[in-house]
Coordinates of C-alpha atoms and ligand atoms in Angstrom, one line a residue:
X1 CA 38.2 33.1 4.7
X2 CA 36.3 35.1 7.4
X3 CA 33.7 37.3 5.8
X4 CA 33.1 40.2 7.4
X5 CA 30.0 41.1 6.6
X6 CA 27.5 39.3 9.6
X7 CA 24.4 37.8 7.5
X8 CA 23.2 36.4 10.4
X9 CA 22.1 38.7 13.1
X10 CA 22.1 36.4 16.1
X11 CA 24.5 33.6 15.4
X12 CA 24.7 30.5 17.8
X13 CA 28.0 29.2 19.4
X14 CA 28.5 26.0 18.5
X15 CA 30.8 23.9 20.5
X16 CA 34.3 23.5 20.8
X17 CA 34.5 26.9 18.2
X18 CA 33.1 24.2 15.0
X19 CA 31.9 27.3 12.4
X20 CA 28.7 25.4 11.4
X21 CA 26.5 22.4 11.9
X22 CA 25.7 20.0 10.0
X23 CA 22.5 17.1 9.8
X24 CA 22.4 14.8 7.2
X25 CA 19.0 13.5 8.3
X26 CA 17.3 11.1 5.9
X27 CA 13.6 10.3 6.4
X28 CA 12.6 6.3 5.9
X29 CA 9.5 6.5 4.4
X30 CA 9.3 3.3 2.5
X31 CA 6.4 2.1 1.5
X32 CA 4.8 3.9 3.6
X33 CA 3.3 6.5 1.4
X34 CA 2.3 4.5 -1.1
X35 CA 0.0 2.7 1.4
X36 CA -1.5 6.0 2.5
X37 CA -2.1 7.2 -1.0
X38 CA -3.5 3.9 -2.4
X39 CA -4.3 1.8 0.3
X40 CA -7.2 -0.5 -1.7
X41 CA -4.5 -0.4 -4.8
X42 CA -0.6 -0.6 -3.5
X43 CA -0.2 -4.6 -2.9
X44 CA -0.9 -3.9 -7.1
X45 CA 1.6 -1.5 -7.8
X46 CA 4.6 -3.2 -7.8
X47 CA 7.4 -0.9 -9.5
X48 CA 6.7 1.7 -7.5
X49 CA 7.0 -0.6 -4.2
X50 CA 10.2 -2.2 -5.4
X51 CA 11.8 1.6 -5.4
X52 CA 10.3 2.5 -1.9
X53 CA 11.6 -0.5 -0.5
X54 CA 15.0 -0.1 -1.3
X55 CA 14.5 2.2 1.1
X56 CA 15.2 -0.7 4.0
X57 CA 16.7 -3.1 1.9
X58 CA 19.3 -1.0 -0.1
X59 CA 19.7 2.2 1.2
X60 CA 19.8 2.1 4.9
X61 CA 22.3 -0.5 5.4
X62 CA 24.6 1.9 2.7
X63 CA 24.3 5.1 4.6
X64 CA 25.1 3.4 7.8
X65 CA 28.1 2.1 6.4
X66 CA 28.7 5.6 5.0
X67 CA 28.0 6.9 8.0
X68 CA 30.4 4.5 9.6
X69 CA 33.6 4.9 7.8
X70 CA 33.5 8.9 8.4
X71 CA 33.0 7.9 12.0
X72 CA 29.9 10.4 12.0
X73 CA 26.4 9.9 14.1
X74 CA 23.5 11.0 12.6
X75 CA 19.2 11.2 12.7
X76 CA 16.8 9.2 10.5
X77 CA 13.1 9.8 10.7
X78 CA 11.0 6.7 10.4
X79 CA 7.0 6.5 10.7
X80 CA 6.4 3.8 13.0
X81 CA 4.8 1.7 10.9
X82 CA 7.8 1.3 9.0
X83 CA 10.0 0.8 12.6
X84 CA 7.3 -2.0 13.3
X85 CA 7.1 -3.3 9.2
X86 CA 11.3 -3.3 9.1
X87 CA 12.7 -4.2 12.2
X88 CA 16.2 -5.3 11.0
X89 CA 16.7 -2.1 9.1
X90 CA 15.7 0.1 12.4
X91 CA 18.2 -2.2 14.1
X92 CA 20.8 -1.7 11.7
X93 CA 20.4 2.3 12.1
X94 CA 20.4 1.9 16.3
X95 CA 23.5 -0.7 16.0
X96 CA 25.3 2.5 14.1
X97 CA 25.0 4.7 17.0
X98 CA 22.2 6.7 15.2
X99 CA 19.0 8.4 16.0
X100 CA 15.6 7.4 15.6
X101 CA 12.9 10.1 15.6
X102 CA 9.2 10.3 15.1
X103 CA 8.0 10.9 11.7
X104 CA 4.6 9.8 11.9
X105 CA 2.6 6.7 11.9
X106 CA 2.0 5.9 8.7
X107 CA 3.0 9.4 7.0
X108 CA -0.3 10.8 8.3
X109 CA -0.4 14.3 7.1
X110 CA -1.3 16.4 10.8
X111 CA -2.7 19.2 9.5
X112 CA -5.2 17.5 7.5
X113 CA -6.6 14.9 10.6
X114 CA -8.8 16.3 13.5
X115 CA -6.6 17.3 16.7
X116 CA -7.9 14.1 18.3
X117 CA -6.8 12.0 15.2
X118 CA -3.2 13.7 15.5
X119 CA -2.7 13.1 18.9
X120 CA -4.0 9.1 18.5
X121 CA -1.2 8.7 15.7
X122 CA 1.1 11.0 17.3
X123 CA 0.4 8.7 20.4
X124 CA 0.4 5.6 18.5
X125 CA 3.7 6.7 17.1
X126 CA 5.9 7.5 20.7
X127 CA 4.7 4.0 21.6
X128 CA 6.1 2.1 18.5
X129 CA 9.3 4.0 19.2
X130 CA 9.4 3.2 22.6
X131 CA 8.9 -0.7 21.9
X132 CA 11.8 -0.6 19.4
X133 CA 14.6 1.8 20.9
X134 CA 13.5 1.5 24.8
X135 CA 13.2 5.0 25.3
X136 CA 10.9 7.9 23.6
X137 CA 11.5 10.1 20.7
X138 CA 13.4 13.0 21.1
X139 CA 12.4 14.6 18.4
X140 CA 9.9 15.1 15.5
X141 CA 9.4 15.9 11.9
X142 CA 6.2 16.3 10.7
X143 CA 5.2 13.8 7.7
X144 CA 5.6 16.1 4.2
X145 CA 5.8 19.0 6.4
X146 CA 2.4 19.1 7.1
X147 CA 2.9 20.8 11.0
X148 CA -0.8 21.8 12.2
X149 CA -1.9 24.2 14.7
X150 CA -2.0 21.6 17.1
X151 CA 1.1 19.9 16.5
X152 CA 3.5 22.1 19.0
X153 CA 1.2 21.5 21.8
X154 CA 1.5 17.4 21.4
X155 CA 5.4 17.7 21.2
X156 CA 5.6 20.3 24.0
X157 CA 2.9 17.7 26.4
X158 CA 4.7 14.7 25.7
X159 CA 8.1 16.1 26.0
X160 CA 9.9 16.1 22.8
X161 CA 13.1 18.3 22.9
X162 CA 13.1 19.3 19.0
X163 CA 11.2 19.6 15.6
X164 CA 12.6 19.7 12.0
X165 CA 9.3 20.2 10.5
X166 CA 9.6 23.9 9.9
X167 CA 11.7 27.1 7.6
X168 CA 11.8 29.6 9.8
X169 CA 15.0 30.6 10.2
X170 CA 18.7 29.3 8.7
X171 CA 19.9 28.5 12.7
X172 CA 17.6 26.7 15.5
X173 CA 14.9 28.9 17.4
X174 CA 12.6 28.1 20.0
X175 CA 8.6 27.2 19.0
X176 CA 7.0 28.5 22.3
X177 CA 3.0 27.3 23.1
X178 CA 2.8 29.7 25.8
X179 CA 2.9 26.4 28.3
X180 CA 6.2 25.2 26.6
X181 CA 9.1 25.3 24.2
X182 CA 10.8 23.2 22.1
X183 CA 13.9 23.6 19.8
X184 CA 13.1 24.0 16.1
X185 CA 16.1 22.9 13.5
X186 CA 14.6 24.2 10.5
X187 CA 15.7 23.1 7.3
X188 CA 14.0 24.2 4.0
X189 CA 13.0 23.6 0.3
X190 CA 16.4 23.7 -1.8
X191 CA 17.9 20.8 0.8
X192 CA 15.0 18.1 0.5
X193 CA 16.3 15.8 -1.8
X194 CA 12.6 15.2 -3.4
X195 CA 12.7 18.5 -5.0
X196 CA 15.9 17.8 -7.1
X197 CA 14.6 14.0 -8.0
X198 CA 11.7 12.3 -7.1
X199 CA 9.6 10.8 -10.0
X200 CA 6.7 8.6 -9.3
X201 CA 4.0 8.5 -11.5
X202 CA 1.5 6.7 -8.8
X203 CA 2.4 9.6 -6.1
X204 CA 1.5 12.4 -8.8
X205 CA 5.5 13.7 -8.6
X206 CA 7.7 14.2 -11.9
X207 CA 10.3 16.3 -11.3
X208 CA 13.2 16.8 -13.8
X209 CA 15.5 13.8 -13.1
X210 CA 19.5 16.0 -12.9
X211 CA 23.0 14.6 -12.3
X212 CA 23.4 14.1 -9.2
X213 CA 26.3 16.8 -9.0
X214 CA 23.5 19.7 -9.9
X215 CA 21.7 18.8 -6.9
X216 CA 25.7 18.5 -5.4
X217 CA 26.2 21.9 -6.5
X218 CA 23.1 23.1 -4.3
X219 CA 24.0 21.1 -1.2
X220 CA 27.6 22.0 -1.1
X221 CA 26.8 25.9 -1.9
X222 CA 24.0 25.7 1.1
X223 CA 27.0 24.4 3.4
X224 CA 29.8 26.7 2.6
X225 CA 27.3 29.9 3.4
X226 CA 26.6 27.5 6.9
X227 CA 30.5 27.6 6.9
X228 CA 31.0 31.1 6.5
X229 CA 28.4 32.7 8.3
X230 CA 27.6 30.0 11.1
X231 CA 24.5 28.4 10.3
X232 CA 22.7 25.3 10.2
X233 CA 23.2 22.7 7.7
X234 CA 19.8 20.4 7.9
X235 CA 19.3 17.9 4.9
X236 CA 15.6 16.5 4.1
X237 CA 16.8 13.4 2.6
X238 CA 15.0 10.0 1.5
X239 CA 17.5 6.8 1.4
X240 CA 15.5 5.4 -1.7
X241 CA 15.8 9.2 -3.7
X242 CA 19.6 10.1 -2.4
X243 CA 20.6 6.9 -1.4
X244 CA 20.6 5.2 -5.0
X245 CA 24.4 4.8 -6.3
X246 CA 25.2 7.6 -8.0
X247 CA 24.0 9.6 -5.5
X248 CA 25.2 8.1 -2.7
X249 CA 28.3 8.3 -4.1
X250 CA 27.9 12.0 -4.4
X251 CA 26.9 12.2 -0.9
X252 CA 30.8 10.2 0.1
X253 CA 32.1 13.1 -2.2
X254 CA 29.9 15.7 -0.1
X255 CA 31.0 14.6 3.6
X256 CA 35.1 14.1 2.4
X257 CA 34.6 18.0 1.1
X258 CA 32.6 19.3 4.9
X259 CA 35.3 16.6 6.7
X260 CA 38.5 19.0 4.7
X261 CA 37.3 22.1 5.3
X262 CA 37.1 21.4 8.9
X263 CA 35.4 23.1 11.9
X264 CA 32.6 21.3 10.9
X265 CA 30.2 19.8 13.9
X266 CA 28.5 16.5 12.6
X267 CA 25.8 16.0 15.1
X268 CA 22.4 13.9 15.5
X269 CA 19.7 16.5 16.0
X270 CA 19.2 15.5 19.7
X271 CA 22.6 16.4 20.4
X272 CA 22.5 20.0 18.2
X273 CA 18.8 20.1 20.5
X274 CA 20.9 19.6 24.0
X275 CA 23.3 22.1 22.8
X276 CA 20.7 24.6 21.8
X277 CA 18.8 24.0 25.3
X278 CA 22.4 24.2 27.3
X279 CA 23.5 27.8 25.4
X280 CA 20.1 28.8 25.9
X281 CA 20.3 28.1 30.0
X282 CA 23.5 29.3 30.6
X283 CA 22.7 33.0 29.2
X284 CA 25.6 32.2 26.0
X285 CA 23.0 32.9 23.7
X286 CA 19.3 34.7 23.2
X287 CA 17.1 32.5 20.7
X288 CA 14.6 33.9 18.5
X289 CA 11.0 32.6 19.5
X290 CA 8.5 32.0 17.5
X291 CA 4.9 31.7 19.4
X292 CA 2.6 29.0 18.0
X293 CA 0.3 29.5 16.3
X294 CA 0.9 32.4 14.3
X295 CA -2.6 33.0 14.0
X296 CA -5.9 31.8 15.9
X297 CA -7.9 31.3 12.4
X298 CA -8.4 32.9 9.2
X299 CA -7.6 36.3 9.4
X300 CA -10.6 39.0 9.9
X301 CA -9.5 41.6 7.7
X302 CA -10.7 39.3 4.1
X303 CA -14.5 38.8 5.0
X304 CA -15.9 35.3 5.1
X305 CA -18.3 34.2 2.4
X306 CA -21.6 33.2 3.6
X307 CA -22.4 29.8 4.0
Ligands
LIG1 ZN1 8.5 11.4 5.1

């Protein structure tokens, strides 16, 4: 049912009239993270390895079977490392017709390295991407979030069209550098996967493991406000975390619910990124923009301590 009541100010037209948008995007972390956390220790830890690497070995290949029979393209994020350490599984996602974006080198956290480091991974990264898929990312998602102050100026010098790294809003906006802009597809807390599931004693998380149709309710509730209002449905997924059996069979449930309702546009994020860029250019619709960085340093008004 239409509501009538417009909870967001400055909706986007989507195409062909769909109501919403939807992204399943999963991010293939593997063992990845477990490297970067422990590198002297991981070869050691060898539960924790087996579940990251179902990631490639399980998961992957399921999704894009998913994927398949709904006849749906979608995005996965992959640091490089793990493009370069699992070739036949980044294969398997390019064979389906799907995206790969940069996620990172080896889950590097940005806003943690010096700008110089950033840009050598970030570097590192479009390279690795380049080898594998013949062409460069289109778009980015920062590892764990971790966006620095630095970050929009890489994506806007090398060219990236889109990032998913950030909240800001529940429909795309622009990021703007004041030299560039790129398309932001935010996405936010209550839709990364992690939050609902993910224990793992060696990587310090123990969240409350739930059925997998608690974690449904959430995701389906977050789409049917997309649905009514015209948002943007963007999912921070893991293939090891919402990939495992139960879930994934959840996830069938999930897409046969979006597929009935209908109106529904299932897009890879450089597609939702062209549209955003082509609405933008022909005058059909003004963007929010958010200038980058919000703030040049610590704020003045709270004194500094002396060193
Ligand atoms: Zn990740």
């Amino acid at each position: 049912m239409e509501k009538s009541l417009r909870l967001i100010r400055n909706p986007i037209p989507w195409p062909d009239g769909h109501r919403c948008a939807v992204a399943i995007t999963f991010d293939m972390d593997a063992d990845s993270i477990l490297h970067l956390a422990h590198h002297e220790t991981a070869n050691n830890k060898l539960m924790t390895m087996s579940m990251l690497r179902y990631d490639p070995d399980v998961a992957v290949p399921r999704l894009v079977d998913i994927y398949r029979e709904f006849g749906i393209k979608q995005t996965f994020f992959l640091p490089a490392w793990c493009i370069e350490r699992y070739p036949a599984t980044a294969e398997t996602i390019l064979k389906g017709g799907h995206e790969i974006a940069h996620h990172g080198y080896l889950h590097e956290h940005p806003n943690e390295l010096t700008p110089d480091d950033e840009l050598y991974w970030f570097d590192r990264s479009i390279a690795a991407i380049v080898k594998a898929t013949g062409q460069p990312p289109r778009g980015y998602r920062a590892p764990s979030y971790r966006f620095s102050a630095h970050s929009l100026d890489y994506l806007v010098e090398r060219g990236l069209a889109y990032d998913a790294s950030l909240f800001g809003d529940d429909i795309p906006y622009l990021l703007d550098n004041g030299r560039g802009q790129v398309v932001e597809l935010p996405s936010h807390y209550a839709m990364d996967d992690w939050a609902h599931f993910m224990v793992a004693r060696d990587l310090g998380y123990m969240m409350p493991i739930k059925a997998p149709s608690h974690a449904m309710d959430v995701f389906r509730e977050e789409f049917d406000a997309a649905w009514d209002y015209g948002g943007l449905w963007v999912s921070v997924w893991h293939p090891m975390v919402m990939g495992r059996l139960a879930r994934a069979a959840a996830l069938v449930g999930l897409i046969e619910y979006m597929q009935n309702k209908g109106g529904v546009w299932f897009a890879k994020m450089e597609d939702i990124a062209t549209h955003v860029r082509s609405v933008v250019a022909n005058g059909s619709w003004n963007p929010r923009i958010d200038r980058l960085p919000y703030y040049p340093g610590p704020i003045p008004e709270l004194p500094r301590k002396p060193n």
